Short mmCIF file of C-alpha atoms in Angstrom, two decimals:
data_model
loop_
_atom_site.label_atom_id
_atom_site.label_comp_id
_atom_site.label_asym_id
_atom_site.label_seq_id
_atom_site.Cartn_x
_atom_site.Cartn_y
_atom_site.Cartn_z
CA UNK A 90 1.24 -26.22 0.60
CA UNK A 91 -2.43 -26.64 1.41
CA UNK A 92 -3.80 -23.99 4.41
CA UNK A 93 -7.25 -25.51 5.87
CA UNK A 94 -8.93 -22.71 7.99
CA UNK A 95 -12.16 -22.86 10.04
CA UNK A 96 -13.89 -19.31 10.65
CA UNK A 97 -14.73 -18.60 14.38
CA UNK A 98 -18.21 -16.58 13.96
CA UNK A 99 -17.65 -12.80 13.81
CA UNK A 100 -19.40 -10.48 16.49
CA UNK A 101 -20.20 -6.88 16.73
CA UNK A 102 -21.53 -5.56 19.91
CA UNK A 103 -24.12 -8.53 21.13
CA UNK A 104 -24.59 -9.70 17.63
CA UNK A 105 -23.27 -12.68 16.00
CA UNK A 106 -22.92 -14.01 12.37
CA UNK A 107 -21.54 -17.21 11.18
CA UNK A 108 -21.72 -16.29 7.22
CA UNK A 109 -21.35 -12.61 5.79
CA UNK A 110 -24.05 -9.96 4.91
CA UNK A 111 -25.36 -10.38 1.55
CA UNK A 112 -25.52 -7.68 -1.13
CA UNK A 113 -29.26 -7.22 -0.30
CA UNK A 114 -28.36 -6.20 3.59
CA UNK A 115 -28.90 -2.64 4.24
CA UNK A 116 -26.39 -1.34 6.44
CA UNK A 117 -25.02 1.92 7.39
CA UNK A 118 -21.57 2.73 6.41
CA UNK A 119 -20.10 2.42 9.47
CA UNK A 120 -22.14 -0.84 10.84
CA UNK A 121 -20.70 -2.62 7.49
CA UNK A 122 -17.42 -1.24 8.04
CA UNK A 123 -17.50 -3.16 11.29
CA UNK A 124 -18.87 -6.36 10.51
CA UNK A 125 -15.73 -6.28 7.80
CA UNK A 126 -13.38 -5.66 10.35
CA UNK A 127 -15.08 -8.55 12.36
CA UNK A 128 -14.59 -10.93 9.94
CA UNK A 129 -11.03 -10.18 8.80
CA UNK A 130 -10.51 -10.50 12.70
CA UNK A 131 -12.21 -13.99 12.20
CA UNK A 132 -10.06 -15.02 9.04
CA UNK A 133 -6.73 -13.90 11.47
CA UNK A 134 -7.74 -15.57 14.54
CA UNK A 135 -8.11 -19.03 12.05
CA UNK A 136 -4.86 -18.42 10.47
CA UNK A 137 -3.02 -17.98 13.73
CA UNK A 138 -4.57 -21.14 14.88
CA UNK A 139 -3.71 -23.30 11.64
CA UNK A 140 0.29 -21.11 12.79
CA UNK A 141 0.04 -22.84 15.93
CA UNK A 142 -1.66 -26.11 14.67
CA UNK A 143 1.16 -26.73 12.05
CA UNK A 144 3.64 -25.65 13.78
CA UNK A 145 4.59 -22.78 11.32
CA UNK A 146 6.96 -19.79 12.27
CA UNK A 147 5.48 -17.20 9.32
CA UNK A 148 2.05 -16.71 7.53
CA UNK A 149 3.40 -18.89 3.94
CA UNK A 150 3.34 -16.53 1.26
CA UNK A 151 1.64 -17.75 -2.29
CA UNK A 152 2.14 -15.56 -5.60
CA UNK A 153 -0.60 -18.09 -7.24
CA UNK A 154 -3.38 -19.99 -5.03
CA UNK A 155 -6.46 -21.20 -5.85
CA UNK A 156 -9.06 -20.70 -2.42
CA UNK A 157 -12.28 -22.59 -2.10
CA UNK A 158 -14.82 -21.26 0.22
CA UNK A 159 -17.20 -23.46 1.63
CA UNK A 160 -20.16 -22.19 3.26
CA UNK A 161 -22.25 -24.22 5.66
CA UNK A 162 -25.80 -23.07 5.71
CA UNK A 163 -29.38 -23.51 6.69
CA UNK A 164 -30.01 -22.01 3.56
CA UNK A 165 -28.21 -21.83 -0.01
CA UNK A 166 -27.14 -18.26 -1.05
CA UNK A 167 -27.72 -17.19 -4.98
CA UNK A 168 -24.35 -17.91 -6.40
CA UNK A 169 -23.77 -14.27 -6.72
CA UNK A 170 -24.73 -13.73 -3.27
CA UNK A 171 -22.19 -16.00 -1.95
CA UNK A 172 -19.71 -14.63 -3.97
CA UNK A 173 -20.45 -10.99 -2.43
CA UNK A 174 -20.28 -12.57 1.09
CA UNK A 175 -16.77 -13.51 0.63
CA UNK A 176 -15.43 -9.95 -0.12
CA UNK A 177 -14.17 -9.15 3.57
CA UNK A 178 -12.75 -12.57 3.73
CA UNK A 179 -10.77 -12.89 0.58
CA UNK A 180 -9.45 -9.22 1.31
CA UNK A 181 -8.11 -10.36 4.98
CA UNK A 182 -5.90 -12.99 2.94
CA UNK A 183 -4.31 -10.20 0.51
CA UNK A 184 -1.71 -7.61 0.53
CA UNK A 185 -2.49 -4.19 1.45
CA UNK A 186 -3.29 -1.82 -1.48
CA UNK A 187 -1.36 1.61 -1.36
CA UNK A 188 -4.41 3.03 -0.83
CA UNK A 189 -4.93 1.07 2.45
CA UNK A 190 -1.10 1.52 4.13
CA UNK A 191 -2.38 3.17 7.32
CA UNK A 192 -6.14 2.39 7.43
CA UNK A 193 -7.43 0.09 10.62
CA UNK A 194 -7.19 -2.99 8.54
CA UNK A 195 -5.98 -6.71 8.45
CA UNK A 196 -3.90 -8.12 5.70
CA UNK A 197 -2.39 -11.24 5.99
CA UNK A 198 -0.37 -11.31 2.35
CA UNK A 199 -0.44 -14.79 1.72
CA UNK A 200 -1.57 -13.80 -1.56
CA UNK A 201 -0.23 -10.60 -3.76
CA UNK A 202 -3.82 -9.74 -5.15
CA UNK A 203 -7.03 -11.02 -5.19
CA UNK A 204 -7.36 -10.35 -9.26
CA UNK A 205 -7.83 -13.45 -11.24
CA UNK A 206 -3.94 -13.07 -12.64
CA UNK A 207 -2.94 -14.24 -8.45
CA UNK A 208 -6.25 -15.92 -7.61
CA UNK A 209 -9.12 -18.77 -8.69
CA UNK A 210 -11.59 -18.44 -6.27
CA UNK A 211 -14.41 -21.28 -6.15
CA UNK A 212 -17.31 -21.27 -3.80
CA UNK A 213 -18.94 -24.41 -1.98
CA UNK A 214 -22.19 -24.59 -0.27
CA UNK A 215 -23.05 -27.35 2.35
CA UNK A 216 -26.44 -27.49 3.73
CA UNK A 217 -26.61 -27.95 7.84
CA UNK A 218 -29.70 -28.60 9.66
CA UNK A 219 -28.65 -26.31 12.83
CA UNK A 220 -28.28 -22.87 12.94
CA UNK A 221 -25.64 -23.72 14.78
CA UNK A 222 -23.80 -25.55 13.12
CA UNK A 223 -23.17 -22.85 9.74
CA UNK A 224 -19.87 -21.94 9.40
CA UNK A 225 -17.45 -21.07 7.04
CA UNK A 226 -14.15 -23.32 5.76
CA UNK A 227 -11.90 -21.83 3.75
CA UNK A 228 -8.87 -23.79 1.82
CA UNK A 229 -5.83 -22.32 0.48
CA UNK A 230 -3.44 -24.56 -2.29
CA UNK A 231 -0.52 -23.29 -4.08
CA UNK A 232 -1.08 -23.46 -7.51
#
């Protein structure tokens, strides 16, 4: 099975972000804990639409996937900088830790883990000319 999602842009308050803060973005505690919580919104809100789209009853559930990320951008990320953006995202698609049972989080479980024993994770960047038009595309295959 082979999940194609498109990102809506995640807000907090009046502001608006169509890729993830980078390592290098100082943010308080709380502020960061918000923008995650925007963009496992985001990830939800896609997967509900590719539900509805497909025609699928349940959220599929994959003990081994391999998820490509592709980010749309004015301009490139570092490679490790991209990989840092997708934390919030790539947590969103997991199952909750023990640690996170009744925290104010969203966990979708389509995959078990996101260690490398459940998970290849690749990352893809497209260059746009618009600031409008960055986004982020994110594609799910059973492996």
């Amino acid at each position: 099975m082979k999940i194609h999602l498109k990102l809506d842009p995640a807000v907090v308050g009046q502001q608006m972000r169509r890729i993830p803060h980078g390592p290098n973005a100082r943010l308080h505690w709380a502020t960061k804990y918000r923008w995650n919580r925007a963009w496992e919104e985001s990830v939800f809100t896609a997967v509900q639409q590719w539900r509805a789209d497909h025609k699928q009853k349940s959220v599929p559930k994959m003990e081994k996937a391999k998820i490509e990320f592709v980010f749309y951008t004015i301009q490139a990320l570092d490679e490790d900088n991209s990989y840092f953006c997708l934390k919030p995202l790539l947590d969103a698609l997991r199952a909750p830790r023990p640690s996170e049972k009744f925290k104010d989080c969203i966990r979708l479980e389509i995959i078990p883990d996101d260690d490398l024993a459940h998970v290849e994770i690749a990352v893809r960047q497209v260059r746009v000319n618009r600031r409008n038009d960055e986004r982020i595309e994110i594609i799910i295959e059973e492996k």
